[in-house]
PDB file of C-alpha atoms in Angstrom:
ATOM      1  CA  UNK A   1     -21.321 -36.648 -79.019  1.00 64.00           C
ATOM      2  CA  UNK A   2     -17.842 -35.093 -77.819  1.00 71.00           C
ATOM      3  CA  UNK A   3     -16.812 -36.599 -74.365  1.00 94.00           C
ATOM      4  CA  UNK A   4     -14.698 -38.736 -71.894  1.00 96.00           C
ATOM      5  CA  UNK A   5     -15.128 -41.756 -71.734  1.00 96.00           C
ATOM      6  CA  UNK A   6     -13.438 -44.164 -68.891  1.00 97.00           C
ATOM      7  CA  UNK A   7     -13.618 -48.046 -68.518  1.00 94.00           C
ATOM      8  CA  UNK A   8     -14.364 -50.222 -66.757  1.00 95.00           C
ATOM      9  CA  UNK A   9     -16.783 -48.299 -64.804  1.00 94.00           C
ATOM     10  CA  UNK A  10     -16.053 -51.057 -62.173  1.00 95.00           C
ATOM     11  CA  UNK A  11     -12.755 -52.817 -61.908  1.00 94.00           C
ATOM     12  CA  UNK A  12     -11.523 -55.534 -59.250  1.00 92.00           C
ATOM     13  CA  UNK A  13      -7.680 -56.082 -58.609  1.00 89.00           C
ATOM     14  CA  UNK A  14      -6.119 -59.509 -57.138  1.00 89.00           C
ATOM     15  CA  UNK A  15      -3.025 -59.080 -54.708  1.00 84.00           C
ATOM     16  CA  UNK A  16       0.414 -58.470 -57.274  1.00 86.00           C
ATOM     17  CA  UNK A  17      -1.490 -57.511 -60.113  1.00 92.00           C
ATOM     18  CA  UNK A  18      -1.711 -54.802 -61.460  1.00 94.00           C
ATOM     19  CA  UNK A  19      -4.210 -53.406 -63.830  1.00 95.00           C
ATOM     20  CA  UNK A  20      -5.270 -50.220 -66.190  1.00 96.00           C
ATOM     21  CA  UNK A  21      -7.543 -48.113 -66.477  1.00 97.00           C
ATOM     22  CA  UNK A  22      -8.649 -46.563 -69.993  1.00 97.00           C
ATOM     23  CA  UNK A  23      -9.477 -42.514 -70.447  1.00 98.00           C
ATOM     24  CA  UNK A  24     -10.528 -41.745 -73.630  1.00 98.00           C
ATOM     25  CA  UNK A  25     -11.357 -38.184 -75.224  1.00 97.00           C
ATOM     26  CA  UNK A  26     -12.867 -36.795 -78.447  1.00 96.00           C
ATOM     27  CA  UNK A  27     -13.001 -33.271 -77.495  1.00 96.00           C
ATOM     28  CA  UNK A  28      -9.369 -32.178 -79.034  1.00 96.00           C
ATOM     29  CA  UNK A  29      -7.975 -31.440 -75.987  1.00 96.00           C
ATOM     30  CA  UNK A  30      -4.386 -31.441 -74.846  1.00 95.00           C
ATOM     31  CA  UNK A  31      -4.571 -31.504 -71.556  1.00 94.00           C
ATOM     32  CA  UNK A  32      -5.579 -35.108 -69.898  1.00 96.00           C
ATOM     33  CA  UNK A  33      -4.984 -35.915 -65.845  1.00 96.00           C
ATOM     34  CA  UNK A  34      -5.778 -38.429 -63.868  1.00 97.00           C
ATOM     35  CA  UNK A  35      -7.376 -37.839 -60.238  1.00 97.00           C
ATOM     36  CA  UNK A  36      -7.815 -40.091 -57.053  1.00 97.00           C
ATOM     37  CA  UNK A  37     -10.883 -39.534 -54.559  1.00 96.00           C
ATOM     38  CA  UNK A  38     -11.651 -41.170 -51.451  1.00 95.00           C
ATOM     39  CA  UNK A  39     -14.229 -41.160 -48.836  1.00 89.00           C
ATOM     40  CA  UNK A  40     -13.810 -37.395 -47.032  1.00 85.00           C
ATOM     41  CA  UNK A  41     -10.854 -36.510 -48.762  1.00 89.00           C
ATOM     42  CA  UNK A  42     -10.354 -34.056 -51.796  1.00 90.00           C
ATOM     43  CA  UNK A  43      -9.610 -34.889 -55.337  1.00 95.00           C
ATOM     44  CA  UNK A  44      -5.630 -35.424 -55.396  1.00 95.00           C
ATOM     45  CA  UNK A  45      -3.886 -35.328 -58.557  1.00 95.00           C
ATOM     46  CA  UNK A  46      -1.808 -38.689 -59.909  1.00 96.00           C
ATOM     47  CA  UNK A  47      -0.484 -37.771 -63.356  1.00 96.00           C
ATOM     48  CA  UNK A  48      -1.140 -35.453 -65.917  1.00 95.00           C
ATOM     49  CA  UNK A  49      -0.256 -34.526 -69.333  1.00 95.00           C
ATOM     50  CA  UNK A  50      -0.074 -31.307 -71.307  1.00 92.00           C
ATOM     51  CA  UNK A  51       0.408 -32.362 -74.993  1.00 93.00           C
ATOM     52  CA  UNK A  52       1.664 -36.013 -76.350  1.00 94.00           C
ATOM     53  CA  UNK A  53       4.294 -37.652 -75.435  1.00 95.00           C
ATOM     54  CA  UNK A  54       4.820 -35.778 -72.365  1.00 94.00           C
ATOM     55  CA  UNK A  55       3.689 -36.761 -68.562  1.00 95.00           C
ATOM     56  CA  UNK A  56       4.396 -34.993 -65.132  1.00 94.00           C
ATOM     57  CA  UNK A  57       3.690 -36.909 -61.998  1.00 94.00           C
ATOM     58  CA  UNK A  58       1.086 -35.059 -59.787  1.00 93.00           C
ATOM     59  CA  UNK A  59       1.314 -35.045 -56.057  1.00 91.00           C
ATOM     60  CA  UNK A  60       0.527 -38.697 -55.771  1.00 95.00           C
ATOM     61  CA  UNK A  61       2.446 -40.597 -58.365  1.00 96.00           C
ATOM     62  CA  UNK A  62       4.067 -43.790 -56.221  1.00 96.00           C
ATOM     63  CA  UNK A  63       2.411 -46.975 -57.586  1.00 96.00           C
ATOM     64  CA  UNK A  64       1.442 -45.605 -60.760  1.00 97.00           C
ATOM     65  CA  UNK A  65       2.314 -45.252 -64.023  1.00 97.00           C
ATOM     66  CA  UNK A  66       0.844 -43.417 -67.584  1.00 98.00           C
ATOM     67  CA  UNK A  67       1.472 -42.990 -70.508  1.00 97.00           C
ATOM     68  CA  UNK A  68       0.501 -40.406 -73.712  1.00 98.00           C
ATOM     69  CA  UNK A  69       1.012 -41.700 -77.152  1.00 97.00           C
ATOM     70  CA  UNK A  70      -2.070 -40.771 -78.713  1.00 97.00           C
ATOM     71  CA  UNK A  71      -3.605 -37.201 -77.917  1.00 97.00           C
ATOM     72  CA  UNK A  72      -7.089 -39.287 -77.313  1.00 97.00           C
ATOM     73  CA  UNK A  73      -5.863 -41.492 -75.000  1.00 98.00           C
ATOM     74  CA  UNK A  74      -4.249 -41.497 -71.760  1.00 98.00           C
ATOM     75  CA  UNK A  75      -4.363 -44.878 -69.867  1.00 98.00           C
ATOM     76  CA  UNK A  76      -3.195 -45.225 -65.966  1.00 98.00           C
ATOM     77  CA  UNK A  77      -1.861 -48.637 -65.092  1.00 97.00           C
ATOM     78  CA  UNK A  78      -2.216 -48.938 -61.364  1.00 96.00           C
ATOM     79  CA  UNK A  79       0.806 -50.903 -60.525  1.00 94.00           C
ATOM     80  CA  UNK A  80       1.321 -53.755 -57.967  1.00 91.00           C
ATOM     81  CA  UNK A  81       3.430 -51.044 -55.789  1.00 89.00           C
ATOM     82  CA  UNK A  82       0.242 -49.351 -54.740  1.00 91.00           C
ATOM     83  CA  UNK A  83      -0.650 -50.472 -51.282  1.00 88.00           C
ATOM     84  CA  UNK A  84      -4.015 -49.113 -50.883  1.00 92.00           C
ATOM     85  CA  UNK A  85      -5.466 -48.847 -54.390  1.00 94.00           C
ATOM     86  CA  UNK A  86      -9.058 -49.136 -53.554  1.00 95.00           C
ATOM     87  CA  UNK A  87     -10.779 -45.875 -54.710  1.00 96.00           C
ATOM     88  CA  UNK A  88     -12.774 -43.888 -56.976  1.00 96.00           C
ATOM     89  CA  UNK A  89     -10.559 -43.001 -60.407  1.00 97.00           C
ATOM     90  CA  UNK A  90     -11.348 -39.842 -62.463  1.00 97.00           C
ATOM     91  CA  UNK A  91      -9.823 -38.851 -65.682  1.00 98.00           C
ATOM     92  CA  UNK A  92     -10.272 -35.241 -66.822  1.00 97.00           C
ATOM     93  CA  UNK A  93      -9.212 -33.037 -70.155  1.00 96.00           C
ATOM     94  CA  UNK A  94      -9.255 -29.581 -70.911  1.00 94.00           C
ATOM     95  CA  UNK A  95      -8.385 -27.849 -73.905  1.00 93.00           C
ATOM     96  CA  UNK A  96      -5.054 -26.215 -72.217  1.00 86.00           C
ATOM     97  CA  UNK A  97      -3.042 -26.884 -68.791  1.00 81.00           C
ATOM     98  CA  UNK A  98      -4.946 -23.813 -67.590  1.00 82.00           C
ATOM     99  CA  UNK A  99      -8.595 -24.064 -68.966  1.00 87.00           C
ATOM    100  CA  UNK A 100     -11.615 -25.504 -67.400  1.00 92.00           C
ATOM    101  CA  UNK A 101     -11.251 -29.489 -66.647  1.00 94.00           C
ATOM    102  CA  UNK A 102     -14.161 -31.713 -67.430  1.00 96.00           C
ATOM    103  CA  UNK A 103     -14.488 -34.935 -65.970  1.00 97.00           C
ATOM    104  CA  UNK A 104     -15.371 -38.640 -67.280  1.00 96.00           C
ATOM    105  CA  UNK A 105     -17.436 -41.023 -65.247  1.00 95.00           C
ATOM    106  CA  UNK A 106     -14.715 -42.247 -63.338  1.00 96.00           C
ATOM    107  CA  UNK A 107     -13.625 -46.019 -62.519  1.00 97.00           C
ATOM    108  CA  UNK A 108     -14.367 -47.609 -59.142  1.00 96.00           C
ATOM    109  CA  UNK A 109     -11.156 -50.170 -57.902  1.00 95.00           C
ATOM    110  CA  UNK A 110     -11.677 -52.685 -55.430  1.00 94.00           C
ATOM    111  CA  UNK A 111      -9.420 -55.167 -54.191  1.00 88.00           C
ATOM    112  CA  UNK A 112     -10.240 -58.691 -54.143  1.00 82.00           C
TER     113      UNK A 112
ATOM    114  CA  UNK B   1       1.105 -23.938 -48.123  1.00 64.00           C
ATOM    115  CA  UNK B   2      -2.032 -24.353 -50.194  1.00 76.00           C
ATOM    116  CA  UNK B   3      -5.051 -24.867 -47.893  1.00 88.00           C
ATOM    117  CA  UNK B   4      -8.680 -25.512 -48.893  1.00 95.00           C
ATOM    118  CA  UNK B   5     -11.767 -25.318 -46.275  1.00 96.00           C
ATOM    119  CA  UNK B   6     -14.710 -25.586 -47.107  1.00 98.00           C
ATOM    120  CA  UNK B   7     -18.428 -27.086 -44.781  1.00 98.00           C
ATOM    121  CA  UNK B   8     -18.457 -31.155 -44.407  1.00 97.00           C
ATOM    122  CA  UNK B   9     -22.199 -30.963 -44.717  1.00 97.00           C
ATOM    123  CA  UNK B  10     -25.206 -28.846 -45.282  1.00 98.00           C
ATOM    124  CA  UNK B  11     -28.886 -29.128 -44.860  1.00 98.00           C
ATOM    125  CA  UNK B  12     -31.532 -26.353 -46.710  1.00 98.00           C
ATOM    126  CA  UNK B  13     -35.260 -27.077 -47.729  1.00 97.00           C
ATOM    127  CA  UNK B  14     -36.374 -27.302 -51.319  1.00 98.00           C
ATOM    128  CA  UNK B  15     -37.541 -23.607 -52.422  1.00 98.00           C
ATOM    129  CA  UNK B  16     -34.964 -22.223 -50.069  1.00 98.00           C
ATOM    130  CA  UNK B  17     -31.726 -20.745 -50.477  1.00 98.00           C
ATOM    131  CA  UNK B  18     -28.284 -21.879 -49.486  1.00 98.00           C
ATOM    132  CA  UNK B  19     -24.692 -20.797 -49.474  1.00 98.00           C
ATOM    133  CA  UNK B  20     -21.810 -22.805 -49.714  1.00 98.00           C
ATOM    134  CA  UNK B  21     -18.238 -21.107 -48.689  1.00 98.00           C
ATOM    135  CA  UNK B  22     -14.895 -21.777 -49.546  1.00 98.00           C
ATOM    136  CA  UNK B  23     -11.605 -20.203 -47.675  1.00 98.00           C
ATOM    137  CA  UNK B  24      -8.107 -20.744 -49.090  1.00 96.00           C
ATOM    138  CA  UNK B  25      -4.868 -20.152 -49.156  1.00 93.00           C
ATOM    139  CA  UNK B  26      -2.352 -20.433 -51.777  1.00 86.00           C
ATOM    140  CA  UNK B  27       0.847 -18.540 -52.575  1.00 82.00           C
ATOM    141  CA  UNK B  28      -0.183 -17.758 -55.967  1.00 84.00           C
ATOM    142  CA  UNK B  29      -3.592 -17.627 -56.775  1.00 89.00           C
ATOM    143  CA  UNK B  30      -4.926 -17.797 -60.146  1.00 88.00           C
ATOM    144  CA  UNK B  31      -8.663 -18.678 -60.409  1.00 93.00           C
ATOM    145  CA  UNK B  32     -10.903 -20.939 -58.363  1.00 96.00           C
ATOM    146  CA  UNK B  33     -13.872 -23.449 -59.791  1.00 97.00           C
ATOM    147  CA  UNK B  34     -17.126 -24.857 -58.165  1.00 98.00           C
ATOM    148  CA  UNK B  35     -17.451 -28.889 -59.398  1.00 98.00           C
ATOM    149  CA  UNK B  36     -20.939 -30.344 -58.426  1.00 98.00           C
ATOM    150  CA  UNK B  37     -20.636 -33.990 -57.875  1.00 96.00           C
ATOM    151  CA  UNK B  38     -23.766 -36.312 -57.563  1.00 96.00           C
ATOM    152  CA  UNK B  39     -22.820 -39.517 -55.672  1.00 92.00           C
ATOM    153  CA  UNK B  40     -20.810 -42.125 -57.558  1.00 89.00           C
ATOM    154  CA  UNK B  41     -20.935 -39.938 -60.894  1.00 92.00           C
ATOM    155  CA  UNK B  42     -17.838 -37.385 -62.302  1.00 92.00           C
ATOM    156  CA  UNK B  43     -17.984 -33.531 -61.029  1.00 95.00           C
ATOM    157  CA  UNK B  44     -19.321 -31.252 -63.375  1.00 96.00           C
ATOM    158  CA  UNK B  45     -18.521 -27.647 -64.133  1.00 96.00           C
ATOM    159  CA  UNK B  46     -20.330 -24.984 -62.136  1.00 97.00           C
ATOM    160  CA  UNK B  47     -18.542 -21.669 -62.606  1.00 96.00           C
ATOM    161  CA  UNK B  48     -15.227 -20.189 -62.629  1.00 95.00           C
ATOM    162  CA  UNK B  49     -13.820 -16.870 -60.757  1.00 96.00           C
ATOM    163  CA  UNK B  50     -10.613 -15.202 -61.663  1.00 94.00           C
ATOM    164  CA  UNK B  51     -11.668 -11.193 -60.476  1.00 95.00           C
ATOM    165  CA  UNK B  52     -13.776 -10.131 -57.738  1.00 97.00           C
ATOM    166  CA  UNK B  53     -17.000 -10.297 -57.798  1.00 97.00           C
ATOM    167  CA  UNK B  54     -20.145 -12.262 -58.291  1.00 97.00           C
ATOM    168  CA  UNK B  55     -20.899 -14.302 -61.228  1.00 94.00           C
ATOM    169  CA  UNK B  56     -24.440 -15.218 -61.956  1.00 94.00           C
ATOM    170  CA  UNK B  57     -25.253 -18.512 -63.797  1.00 91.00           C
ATOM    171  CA  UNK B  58     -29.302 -19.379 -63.750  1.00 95.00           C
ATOM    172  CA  UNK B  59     -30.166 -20.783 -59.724  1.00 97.00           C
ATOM    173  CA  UNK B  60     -26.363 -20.425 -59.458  1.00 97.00           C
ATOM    174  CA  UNK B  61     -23.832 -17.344 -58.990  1.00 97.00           C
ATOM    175  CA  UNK B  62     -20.471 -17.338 -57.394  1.00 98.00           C
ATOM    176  CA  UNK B  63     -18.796 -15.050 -55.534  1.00 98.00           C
ATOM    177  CA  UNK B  64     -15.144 -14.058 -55.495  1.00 98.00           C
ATOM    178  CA  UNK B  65     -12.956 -12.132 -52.514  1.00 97.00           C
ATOM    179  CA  UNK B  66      -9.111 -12.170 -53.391  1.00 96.00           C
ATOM    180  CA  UNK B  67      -8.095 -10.395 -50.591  1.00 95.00           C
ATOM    181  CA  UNK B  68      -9.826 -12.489 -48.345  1.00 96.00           C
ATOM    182  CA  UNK B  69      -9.459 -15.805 -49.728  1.00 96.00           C
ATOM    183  CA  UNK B  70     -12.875 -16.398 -49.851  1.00 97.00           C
ATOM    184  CA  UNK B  71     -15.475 -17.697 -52.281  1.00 98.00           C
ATOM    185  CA  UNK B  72     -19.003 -18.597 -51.418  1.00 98.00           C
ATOM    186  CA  UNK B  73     -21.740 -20.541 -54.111  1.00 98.00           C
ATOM    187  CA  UNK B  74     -25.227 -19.518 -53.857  1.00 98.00           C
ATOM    188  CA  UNK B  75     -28.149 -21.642 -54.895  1.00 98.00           C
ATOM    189  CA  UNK B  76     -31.301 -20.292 -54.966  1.00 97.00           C
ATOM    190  CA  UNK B  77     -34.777 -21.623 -55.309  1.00 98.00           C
ATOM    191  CA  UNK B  78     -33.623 -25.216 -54.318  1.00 98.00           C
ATOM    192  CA  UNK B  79     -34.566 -28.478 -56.020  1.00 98.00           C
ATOM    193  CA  UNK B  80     -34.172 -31.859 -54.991  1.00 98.00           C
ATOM    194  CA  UNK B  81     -31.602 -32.398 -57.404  1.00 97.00           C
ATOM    195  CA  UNK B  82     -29.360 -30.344 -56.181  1.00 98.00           C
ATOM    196  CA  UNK B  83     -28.881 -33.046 -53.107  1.00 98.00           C
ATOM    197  CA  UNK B  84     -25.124 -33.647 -54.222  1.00 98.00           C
ATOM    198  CA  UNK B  85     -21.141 -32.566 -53.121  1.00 97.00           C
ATOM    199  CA  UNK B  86     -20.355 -29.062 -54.360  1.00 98.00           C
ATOM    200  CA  UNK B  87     -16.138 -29.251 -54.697  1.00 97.00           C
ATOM    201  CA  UNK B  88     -14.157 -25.797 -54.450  1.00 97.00           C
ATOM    202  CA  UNK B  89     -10.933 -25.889 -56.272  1.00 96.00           C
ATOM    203  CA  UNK B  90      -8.450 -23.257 -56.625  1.00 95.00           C
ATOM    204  CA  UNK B  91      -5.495 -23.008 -59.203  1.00 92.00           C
ATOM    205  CA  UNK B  92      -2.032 -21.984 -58.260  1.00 83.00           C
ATOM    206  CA  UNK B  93       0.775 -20.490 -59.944  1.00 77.00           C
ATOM    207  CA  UNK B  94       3.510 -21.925 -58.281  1.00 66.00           C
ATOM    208  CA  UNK B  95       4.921 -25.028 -56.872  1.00 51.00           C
ATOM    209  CA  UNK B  96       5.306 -28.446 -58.365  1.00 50.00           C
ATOM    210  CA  UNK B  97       2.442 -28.840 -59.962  1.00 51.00           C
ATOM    211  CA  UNK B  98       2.383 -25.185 -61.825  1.00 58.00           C
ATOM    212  CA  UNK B  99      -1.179 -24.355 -63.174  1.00 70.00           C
ATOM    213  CA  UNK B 100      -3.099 -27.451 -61.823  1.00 84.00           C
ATOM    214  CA  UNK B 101      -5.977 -27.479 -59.221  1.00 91.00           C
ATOM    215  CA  UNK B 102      -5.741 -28.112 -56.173  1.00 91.00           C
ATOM    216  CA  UNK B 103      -9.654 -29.304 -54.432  1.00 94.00           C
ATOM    217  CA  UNK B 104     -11.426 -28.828 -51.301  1.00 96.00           C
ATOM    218  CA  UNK B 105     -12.556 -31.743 -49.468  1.00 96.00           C
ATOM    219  CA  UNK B 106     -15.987 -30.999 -51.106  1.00 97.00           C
ATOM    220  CA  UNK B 107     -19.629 -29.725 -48.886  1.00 98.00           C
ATOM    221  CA  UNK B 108     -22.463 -32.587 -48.832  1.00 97.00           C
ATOM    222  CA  UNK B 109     -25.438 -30.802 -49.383  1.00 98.00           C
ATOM    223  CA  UNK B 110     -28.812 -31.952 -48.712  1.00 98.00           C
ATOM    224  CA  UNK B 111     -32.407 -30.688 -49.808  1.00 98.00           C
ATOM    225  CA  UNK B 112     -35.127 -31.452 -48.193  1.00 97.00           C
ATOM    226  CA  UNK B 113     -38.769 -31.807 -49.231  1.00 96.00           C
TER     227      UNK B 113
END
């Protein structure tokens, strides 16, 4: 069953910690991004990644960080530096930069 | 600038039909996607329009006006299921982040028995 798969679907995060959030994708795509949503607001884009090893920040970087070693696998570490990190987390692949993006289950990020 | 409007809410009856619009502006367009997101779960695909024009898709066809910036999604014979946020996204060309979609705030819709 090809997919994407994120965890934890819910994640809590203490004041100066940070924490990370796994995408992972069996599909054999290059792309991989990484999308914020909140409450009345559009998708906005963090990070993404068109082939390994390689990351460009999206329009919404500060307080985050990725990385790309593994074309499978792109992991966002939501960093201590993000003030308001409470929101819903999506990950998303597509085969290409500019082919259809699907969309794991996303990861919901409270703060304790 | 790159500007996406699209309805905060709609309301339609189940059996019914409904249209869901989308205006935007971009400096270099290059496709735009309908996403339909139930609540807490990931969007999923609905259709994709690059030339003008309608594309038909089972209950679902999109529509596609490049000179006006305008895109409407048409669901017909309603179900309850289809209570869920409906996200227009558009690609551009140019800019920072070259190739990569930029969303709507998304259209709530509602079906009613």
């Amino acid at each position: 069953d090809g997919g994407i798969t994120q965890s934890p679907k819910y994640l809590f995060r203490k004041e100066g910690q940070n924490v990370t959030l796994s995408c992972e994708q069996n599909l054999n795509h290059d792309a991989m991004y990484w999308y914020r949503q909140d409450p009345g607001q559009g998708l906005r884009l963090i990070y993404y990644s068109q082939i390994v090893n390689d990351f460009q920040k999206g329009d919404i970087a500060e307080g985050y960080s990725v990385s790309r070693e593994k074309k499978e696998s792109f992991p966002l570490t939501v960093t201590s530096a993000q003030k308001n990190p409470t929101a819903f987390y999506l990950c998303a692949s597509s085969i290409g930069g500019w082919d259809i993006q699907y969309f794991g289950a996303g990861t919901r990020l409270s703060v304790l | 600038g790159q500007n996406i409007d699209q309805p905060t809410e709609m309301t339609a009856t189940e059996g019914a039909i409904v249209q869901i619009n989308c205006t935007y502006q971009t400096s270099g367009f290059n496709g735009l996607f309908w996403y339909q997101q139930h609540a807490g779960e990931a969007p999923t695909f609905l259709s994709y329009n690059v030339l003008d024009g309608l594309e038909e898709k089972g209950r679902f066809s999109s529509f596609l006006s490049r000179s006006k910036g305008y895109s409407y999604l048409l669901l017909k014979e309603l179900q309850m299921k289809d209570s869920a946020s409906y996200l227009c996204a558009v690609r551009d060309r140019h800019g920072g982040s070259q190739g990569n979609l930029i969303f709507g705030k998304g259209t709530k819709l509602s079906v009613k028995p």
